[in-house]
Coordinates of C-alpha atoms and ligand atoms in Angstrom, one line a residue:
X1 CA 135.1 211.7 167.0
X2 CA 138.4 209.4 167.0
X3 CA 139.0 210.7 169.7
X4 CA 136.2 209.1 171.4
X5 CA 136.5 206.0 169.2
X6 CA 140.2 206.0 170.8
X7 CA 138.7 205.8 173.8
X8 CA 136.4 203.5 173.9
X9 CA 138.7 200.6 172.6
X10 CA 140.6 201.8 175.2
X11 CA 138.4 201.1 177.7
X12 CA 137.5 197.6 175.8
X13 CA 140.9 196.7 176.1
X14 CA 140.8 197.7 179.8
X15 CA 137.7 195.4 180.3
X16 CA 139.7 192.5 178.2
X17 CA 142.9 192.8 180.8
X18 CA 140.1 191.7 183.6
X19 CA 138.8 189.0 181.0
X20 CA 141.9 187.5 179.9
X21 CA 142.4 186.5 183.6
X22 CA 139.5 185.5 184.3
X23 CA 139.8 183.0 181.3
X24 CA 142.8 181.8 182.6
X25 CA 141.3 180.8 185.9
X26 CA 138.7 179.2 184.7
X27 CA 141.0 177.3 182.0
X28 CA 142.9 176.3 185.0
X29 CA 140.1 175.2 187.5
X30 CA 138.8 173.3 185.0
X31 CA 142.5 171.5 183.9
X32 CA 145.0 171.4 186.8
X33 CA 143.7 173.2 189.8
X34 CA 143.8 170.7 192.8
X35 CA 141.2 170.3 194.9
X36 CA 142.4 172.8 197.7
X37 CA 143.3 175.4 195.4
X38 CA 139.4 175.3 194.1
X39 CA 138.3 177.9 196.6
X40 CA 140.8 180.7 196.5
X41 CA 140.9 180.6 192.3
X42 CA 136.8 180.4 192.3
X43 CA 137.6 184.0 194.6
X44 CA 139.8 185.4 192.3
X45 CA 137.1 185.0 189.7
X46 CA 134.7 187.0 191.8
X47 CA 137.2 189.7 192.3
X48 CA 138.2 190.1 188.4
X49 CA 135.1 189.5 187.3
X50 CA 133.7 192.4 189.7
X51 CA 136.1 194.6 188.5
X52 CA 135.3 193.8 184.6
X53 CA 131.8 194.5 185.7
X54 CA 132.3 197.6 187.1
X55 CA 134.3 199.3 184.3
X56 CA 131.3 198.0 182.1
X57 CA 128.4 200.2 184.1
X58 CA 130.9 202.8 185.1
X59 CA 129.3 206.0 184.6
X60 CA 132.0 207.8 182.4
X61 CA 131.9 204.4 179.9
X62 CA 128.1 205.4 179.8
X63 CA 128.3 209.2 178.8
X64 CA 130.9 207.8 176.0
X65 CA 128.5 205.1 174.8
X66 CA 125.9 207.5 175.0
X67 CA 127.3 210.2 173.2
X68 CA 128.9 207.4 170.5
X69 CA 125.3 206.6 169.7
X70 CA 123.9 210.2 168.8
X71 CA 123.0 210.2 165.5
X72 CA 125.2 212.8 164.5
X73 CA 128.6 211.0 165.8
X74 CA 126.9 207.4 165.1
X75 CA 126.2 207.7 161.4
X76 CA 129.9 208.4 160.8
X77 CA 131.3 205.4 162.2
X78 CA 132.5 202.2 160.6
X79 CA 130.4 199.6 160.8
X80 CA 132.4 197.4 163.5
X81 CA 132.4 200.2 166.1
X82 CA 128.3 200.9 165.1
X83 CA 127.9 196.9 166.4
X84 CA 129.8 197.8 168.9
X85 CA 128.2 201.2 170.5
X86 CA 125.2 199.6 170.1
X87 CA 125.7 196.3 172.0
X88 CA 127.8 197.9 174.2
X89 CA 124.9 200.6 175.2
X90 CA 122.2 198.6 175.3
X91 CA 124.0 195.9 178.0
X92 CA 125.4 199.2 179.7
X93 CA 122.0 200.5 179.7
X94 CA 120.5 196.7 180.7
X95 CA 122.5 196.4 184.1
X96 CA 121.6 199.6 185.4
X97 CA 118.4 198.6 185.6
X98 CA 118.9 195.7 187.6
X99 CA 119.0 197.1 191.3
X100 CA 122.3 195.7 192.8
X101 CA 121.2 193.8 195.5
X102 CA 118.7 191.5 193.6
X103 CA 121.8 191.0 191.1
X104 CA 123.9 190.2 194.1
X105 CA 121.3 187.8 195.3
X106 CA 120.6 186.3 192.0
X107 CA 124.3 185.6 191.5
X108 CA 124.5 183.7 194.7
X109 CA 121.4 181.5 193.9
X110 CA 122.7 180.7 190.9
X111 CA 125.7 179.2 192.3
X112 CA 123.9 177.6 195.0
X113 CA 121.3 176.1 192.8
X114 CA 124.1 174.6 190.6
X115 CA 125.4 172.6 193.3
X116 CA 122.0 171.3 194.2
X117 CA 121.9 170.3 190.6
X118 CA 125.1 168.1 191.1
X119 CA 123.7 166.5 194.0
X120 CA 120.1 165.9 192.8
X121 CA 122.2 164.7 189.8
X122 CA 124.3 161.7 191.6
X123 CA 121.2 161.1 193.7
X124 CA 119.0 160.9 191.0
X125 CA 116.4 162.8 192.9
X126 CA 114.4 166.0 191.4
X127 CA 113.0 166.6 195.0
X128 CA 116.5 168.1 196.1
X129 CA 117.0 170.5 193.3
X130 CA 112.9 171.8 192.7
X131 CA 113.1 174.2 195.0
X132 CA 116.2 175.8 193.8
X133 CA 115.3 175.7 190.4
X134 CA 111.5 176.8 191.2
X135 CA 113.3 180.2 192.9
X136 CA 116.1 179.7 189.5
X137 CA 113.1 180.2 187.1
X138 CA 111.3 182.9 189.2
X139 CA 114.3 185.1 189.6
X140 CA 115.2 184.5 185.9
X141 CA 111.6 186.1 184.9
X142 CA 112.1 188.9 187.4
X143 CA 115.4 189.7 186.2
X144 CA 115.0 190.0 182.5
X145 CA 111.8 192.0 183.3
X146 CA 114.3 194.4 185.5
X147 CA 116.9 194.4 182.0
X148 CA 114.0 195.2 179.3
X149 CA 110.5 195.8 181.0
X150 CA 108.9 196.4 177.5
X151 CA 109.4 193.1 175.6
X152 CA 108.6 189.1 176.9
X153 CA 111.0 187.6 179.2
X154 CA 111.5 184.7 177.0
X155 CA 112.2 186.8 174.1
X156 CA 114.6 188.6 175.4
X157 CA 116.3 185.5 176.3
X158 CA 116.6 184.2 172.9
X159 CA 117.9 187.3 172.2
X160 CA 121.0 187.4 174.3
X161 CA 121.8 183.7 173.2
X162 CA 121.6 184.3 169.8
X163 CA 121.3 188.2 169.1
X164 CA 118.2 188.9 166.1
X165 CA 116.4 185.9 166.9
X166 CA 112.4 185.7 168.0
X167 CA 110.3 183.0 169.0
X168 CA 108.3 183.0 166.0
X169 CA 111.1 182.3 164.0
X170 CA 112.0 179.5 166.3
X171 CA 108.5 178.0 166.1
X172 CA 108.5 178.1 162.4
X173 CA 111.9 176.3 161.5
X174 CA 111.3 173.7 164.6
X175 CA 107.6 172.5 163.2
X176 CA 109.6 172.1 159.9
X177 CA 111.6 170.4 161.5
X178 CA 109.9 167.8 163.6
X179 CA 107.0 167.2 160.7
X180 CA 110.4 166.3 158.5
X181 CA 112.0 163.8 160.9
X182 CA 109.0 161.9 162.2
X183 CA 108.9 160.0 158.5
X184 CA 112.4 159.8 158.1
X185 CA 113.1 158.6 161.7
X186 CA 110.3 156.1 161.5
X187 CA 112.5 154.7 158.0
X188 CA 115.8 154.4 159.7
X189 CA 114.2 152.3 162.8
X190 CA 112.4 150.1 160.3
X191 CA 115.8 149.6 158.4
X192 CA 118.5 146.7 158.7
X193 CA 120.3 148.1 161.6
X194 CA 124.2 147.7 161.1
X195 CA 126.9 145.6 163.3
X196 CA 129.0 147.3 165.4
X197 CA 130.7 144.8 167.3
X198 CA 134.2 145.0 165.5
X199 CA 134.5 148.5 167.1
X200 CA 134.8 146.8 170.6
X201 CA 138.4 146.9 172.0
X202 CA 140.8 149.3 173.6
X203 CA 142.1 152.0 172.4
X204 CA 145.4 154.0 174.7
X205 CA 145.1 157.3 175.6
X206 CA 148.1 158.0 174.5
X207 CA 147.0 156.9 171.0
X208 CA 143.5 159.3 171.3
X209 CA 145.7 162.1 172.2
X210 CA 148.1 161.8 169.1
X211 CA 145.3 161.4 166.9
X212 CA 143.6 164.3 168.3
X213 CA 146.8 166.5 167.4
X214 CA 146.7 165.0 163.9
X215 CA 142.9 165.8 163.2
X216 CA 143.0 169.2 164.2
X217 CA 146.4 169.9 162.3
X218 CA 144.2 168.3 159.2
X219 CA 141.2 170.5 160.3
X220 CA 143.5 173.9 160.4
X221 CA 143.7 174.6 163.8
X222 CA 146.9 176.6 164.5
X223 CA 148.9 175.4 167.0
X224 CA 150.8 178.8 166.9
X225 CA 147.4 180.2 168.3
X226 CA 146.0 177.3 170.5
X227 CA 146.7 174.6 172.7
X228 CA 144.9 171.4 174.5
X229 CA 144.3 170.2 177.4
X230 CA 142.2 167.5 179.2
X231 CA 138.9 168.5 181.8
X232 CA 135.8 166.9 182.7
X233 CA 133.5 168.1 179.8
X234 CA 135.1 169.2 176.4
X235 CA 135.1 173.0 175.9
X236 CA 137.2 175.8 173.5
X237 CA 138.6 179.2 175.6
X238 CA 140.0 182.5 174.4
X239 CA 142.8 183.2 176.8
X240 CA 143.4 186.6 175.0
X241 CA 144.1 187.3 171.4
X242 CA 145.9 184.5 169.8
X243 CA 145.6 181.8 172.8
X244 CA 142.4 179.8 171.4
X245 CA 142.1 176.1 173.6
X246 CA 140.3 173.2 173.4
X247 CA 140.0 170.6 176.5
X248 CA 138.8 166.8 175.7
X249 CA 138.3 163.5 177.9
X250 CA 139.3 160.9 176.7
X251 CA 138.4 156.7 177.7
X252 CA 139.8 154.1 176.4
X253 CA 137.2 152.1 175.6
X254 CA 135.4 155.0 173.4
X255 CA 137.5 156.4 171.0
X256 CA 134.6 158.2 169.1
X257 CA 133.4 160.3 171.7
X258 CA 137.1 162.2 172.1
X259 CA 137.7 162.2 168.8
X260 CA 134.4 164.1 167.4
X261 CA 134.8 166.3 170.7
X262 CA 138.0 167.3 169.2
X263 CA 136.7 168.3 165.9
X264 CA 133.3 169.9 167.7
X265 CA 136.2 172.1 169.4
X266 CA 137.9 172.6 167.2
X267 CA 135.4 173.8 164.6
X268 CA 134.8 176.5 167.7
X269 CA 138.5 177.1 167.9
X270 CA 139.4 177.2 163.8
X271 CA 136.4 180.7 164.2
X272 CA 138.1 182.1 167.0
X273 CA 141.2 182.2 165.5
X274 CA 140.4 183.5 162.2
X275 CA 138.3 186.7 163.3
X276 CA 140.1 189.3 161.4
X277 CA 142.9 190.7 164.2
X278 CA 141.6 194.5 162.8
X279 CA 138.8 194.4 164.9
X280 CA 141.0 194.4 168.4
X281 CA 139.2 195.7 171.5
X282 CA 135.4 195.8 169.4
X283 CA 132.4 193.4 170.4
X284 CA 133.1 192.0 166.8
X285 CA 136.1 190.1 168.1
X286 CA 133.7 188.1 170.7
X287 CA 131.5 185.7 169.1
X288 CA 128.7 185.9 171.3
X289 CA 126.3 184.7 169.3
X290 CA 125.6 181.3 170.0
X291 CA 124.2 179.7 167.4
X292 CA 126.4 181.2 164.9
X293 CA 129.3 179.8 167.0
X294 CA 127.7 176.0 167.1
X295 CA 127.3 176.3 163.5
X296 CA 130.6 176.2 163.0
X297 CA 131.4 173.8 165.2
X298 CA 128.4 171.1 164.5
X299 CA 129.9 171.7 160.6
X300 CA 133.2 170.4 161.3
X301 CA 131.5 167.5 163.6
X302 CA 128.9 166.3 161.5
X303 CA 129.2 167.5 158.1
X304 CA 132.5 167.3 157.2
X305 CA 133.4 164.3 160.5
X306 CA 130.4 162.0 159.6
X307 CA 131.3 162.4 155.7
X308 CA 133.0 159.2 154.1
X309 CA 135.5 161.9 152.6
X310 CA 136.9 163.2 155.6
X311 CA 137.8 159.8 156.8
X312 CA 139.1 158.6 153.1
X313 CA 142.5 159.9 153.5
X314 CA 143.3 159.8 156.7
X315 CA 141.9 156.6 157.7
X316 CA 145.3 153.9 157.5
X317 CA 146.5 157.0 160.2
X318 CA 143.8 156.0 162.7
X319 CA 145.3 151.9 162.6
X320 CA 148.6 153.1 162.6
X321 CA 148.1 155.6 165.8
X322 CA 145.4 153.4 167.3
X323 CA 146.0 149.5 166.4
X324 CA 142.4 148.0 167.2
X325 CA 141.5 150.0 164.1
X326 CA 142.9 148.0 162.2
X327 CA 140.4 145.5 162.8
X328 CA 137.7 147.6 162.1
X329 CA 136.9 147.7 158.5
X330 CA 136.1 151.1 156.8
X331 CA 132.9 150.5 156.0
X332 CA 131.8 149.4 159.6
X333 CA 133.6 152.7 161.1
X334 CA 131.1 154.8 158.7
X335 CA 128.2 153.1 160.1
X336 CA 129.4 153.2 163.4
X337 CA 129.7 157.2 163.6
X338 CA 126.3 157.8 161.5
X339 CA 124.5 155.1 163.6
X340 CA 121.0 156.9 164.4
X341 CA 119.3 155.3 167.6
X342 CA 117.0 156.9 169.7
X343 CA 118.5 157.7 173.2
X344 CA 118.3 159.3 176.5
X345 CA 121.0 161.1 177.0
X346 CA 121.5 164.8 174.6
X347 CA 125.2 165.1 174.6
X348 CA 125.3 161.0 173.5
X349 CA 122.8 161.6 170.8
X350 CA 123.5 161.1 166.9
X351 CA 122.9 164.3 164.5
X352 CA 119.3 163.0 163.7
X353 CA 117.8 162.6 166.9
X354 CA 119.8 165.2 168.7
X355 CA 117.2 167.7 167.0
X356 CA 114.2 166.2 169.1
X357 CA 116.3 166.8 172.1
X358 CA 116.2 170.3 171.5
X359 CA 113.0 170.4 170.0
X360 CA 111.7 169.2 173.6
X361 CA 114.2 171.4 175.5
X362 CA 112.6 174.2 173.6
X363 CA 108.8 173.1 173.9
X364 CA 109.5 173.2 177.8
X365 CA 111.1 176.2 177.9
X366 CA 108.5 177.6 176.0
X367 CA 106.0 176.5 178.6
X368 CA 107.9 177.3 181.6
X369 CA 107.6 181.3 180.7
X370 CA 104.6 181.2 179.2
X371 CA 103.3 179.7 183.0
X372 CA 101.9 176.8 181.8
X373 CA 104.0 174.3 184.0
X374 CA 105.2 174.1 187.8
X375 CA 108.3 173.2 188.7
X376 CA 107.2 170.0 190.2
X377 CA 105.5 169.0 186.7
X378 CA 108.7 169.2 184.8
X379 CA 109.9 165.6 185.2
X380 CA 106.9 163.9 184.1
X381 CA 106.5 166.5 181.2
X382 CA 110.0 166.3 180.6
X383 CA 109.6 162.2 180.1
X384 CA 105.8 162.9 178.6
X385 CA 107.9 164.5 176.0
X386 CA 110.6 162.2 175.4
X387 CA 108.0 159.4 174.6
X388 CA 106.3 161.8 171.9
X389 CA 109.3 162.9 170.5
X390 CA 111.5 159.9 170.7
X391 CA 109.5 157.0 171.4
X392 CA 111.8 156.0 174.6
X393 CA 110.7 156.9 178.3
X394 CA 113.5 157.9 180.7
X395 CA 113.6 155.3 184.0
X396 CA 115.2 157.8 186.2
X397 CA 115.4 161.8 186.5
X398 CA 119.0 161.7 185.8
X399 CA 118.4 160.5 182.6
X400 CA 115.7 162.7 182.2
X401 CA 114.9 166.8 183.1
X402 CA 117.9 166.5 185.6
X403 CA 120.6 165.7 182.5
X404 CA 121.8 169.5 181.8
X405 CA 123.0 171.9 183.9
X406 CA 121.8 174.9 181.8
X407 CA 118.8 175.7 183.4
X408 CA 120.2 175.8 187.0
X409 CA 122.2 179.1 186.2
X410 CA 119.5 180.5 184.7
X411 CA 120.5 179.9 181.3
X412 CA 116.9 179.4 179.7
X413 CA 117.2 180.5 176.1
X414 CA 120.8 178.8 175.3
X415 CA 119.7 175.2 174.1
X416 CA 117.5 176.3 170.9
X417 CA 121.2 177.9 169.9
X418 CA 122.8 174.4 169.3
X419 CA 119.7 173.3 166.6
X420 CA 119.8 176.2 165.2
X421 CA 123.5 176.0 164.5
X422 CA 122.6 172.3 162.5
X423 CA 119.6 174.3 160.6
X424 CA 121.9 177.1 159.8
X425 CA 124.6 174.3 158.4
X426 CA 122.4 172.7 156.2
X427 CA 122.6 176.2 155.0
X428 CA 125.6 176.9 153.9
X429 CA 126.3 173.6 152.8
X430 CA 124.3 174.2 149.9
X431 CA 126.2 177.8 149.7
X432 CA 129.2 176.2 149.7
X433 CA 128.9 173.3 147.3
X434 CA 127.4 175.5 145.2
X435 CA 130.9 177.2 144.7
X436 CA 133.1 174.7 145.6
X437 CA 131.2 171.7 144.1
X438 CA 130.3 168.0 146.2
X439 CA 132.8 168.5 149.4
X440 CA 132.9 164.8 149.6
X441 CA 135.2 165.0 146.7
X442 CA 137.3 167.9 147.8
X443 CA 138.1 165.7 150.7
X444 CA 138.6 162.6 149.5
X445 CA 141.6 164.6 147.4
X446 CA 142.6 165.3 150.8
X447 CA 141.7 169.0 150.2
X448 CA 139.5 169.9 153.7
X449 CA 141.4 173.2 154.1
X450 CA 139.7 174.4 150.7
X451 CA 136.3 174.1 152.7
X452 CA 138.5 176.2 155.9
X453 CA 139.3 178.6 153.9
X454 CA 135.7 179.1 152.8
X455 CA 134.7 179.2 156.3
X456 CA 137.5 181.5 157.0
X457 CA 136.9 183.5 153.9
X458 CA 132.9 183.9 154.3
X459 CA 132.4 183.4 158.1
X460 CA 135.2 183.4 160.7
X461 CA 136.8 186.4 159.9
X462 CA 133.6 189.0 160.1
X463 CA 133.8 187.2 164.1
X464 CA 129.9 188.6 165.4
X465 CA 129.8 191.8 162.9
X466 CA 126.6 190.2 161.6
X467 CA 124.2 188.1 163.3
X468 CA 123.1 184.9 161.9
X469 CA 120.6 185.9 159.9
X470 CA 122.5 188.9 158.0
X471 CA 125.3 186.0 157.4
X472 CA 122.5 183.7 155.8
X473 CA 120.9 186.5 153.7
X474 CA 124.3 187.2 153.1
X475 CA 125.8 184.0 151.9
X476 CA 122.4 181.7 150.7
X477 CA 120.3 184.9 149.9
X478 CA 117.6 183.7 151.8
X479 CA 115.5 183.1 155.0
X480 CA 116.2 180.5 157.7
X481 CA 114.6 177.6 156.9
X482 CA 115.4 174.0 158.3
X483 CA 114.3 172.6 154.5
X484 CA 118.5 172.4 153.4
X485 CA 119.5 170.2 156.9
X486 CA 115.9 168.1 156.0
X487 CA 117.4 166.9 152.4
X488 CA 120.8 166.4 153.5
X489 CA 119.1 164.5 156.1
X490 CA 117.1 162.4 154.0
X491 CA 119.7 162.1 150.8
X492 CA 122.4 160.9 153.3
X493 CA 120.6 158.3 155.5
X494 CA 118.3 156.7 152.3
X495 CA 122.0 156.0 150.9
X496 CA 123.3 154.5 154.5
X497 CA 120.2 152.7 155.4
X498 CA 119.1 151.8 151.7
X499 CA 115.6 152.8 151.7
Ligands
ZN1 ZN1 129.8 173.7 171.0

């Protein structure tokens, strides 16, 4: 049997050679490749990708998998190679029943369709991209029925975003959710609304990129294990064991979007890098569950970045590395990055709100595999939606059902990943202060790496050995439930907005 066990991280570590490159490309198409070079690195991707694709489905990895999982061999394995056979075997056993040339074909729509989403973006104009997206959404449906004929499309979706997750589930915690906000929204917008205006000036790049090195120093990421870099849209890579990076964008005239990038990053980075280096070449070592993932980075963002103790020590920094902040009193900066306004646009949206954004992402998605909608009904459901939820009506499908590019490669199923990441942190916030005690205290001692180490301690370094809801039952004792995010909600916000 360890024989076999040898094997098979063998052949994991074969598949991460192929990986690791593939990584780097896209790390470096999305930081420094020139415009000419786009082409022949997008090619490489195809080629490494192929080959990482192949040694997956190969037919000898499948007799090992296969023979791994027989009870007799199976019940005698540790527990990080059992999570691996089994997700391993069941994805093995998932792509061979997708007849190649519909994957082939599926592929190249989806890269098609994404570049119809960028024009119909800049135009503004749904009628470029429907088509695309209409085929997007059929071939989606007819693929995951190829994958798992047995269970709901949509289902099975969910499931490969955030692995143990259902619909009903879903349903449950996002009612909660939306019956919990609509009173406490309706308080904020009916409160004193704060001025802002000291916050307007300039802030140097050059500034915002040595502050960025001294949050995520304070945070804990390891610089011995990570690096930065600057791309279009913020994101956190694994180049390989040990090589964790984050990319940011920075504009001078908006300090606070690069700066809670950087912690959102590096809350996924700070996981990354403390997965226990034991479980080399298993599935544990990828954190492929979504949610889990965004729950550690929406922490770091929002819990601990929006807390008044975060900022306590650290705060004469920000004037020193970034002058106009001087100017900006500490109160004012508080309010500024817990300001809760209704708005278009998901990615710009404060922690409140941002959960109706999903909520409708969610409610569509919902309706799109159920076949309740046509594609030509999504923008005005889309903006039907918007108005219900939110109580603002998009002017323009770019600010509206064309704001995302999920859904034009397919990925229906990802967005309800990012909520539930905020639901599951309301969870083990309460875990954790339980232990610990109030963590606005621990930071205001300048102690955040007591609340790391927590993380590291209770979360990070199990990396995907147990899906979300083992590690709530786990650390809370308890279901999911959206109740622990709702009174943090509500106990914070009463106290900013004095109602
Ligand atoms: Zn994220």
């Amino acid at each position: 049997m360890n024989n076999s066990v040898a094997r098979l991280k063998d052949h994991m570590k074969k598949i991460e050679q192929y990986q690791t490159i593939e990584n780097l490309l896209y790390w470096d198409l999305a930081t420094m490749t020139p415009e000419k070079g786009v082409d022949s690195k997008a090619e490489a991707i195809g080629f490494f990708s192929t080959e990482a694709f192949r040694l997956s489905t190969s037919e000898e990895y499948g007799s090992l998998l296969k023979e791994l999982s027989a009870p007799e061999n199976y019940n005698t394995l540790e527990p990080a190679i059992k999570v691996t056979v089994r997700r391993e075997l069941r994805d093995y056993e998932r792509f061979c029943r997708v007849p190649e040339d519909f994957y082939t074909e599926y592929v190249t729509l989806k890269a098609r369709s994404q570049r119809a989403w960028e024009t119909a973006k800049k135009a503004s104009d749904f009628s470029v991209y429907a088509p695309y997206l209409d085929k997007i959404i059929q071939m989606t449906k007819q693929y995951v029925r190829y994958m798992e004929p047995d269970q709901k499309p949509y289902e099975v979706l969910l499931d490969m975003f955030e692995e143990g997750m259902d619909s009903q589930t879903i349903d449950r915690v996002f009612e909660e959710l939306k019956e919990g906000l609509r009173p406490l929204l309706k308080k904020i917008r009916e409160a004193e609304q704060p001025d802002l205006s000291a916050l307007k000036g300039t802030y140097p790049i050059s500034g915002q990129k040595k502050l960025q090195d001294m949050l995520l120093s304070y945070m804990g990421f390891d610089f011995t294990k990570g690096t930065t870099a600057e791309s279009e849209h913020p994101f956190t890579s694994e180049i390989g064991s040990g090589d964790i990076r984050i990319t940011n964008h920075f504009r001078e005239e908006d300090p606070l979007a690069a700066i809670f990038s950087a912690i959102h990053e590096g809350g996924h980075a700070i996981f990354d890098q403390n997965i226990d280096p034991s479980y080399a070449h298993t599935s544990v070592m990828q954190v492929n569950i979504m949610g889990l993932h965004e729950s550690q980075s929406r922490f770091y963002e929002n819990i601990l970045g929006r807390n008044p103790g975060f900022w306590s020590p650290i705060y004469t920094k920000l004037g020193k590395l970034l002058p106009h902040f001087q100017e900006v009193p500490f109160d004012t900066f508080l309010k500024a990055i817990n300001h809760v306004e209704p708005s278009m646009i998901r990615i710009d949206a404060d922690e409140v709100t941002y959960c109706l954004h999903i909520i409708l992402r969610y409610e569509i998605e919902r309706a799109i595999f159920n076949d309740e909608v046509t594609t030509e009904e999504l923008p005005a459901l889309w903006n039907d939606k918007m108005e219900e939820l939110l109580g603002i009506r998009p002017a323009t499908d770019a600010e509206g059902v064309l704001q995302d590019t999920h859904w034009s490669d397919g990925s229906f199923g990802y967005f309800p990943s990012y909520l539930l990441g905020s639901v599951y942190d309301g969870m083990f916030l309460e875990a954790m202060e339980k232990e610990l005690g109030s963590i606005e205290e621990i930071m205001s001692k300048g102690e955040i790496m007591k609340i790391t180490k927590w993380l590291n301690t209770n979360i990070h370094q199990n990396g995907s050995l147990y899906t979300s809801r083992e590690v709530i039952q786990r650390l809370c004792g308890k279901e999911i439930s959206a109740r622990p995010l709702l009174d943090y909600f509500n106990k914070k916000y009463s106290e900013i907005y004095s109602f």
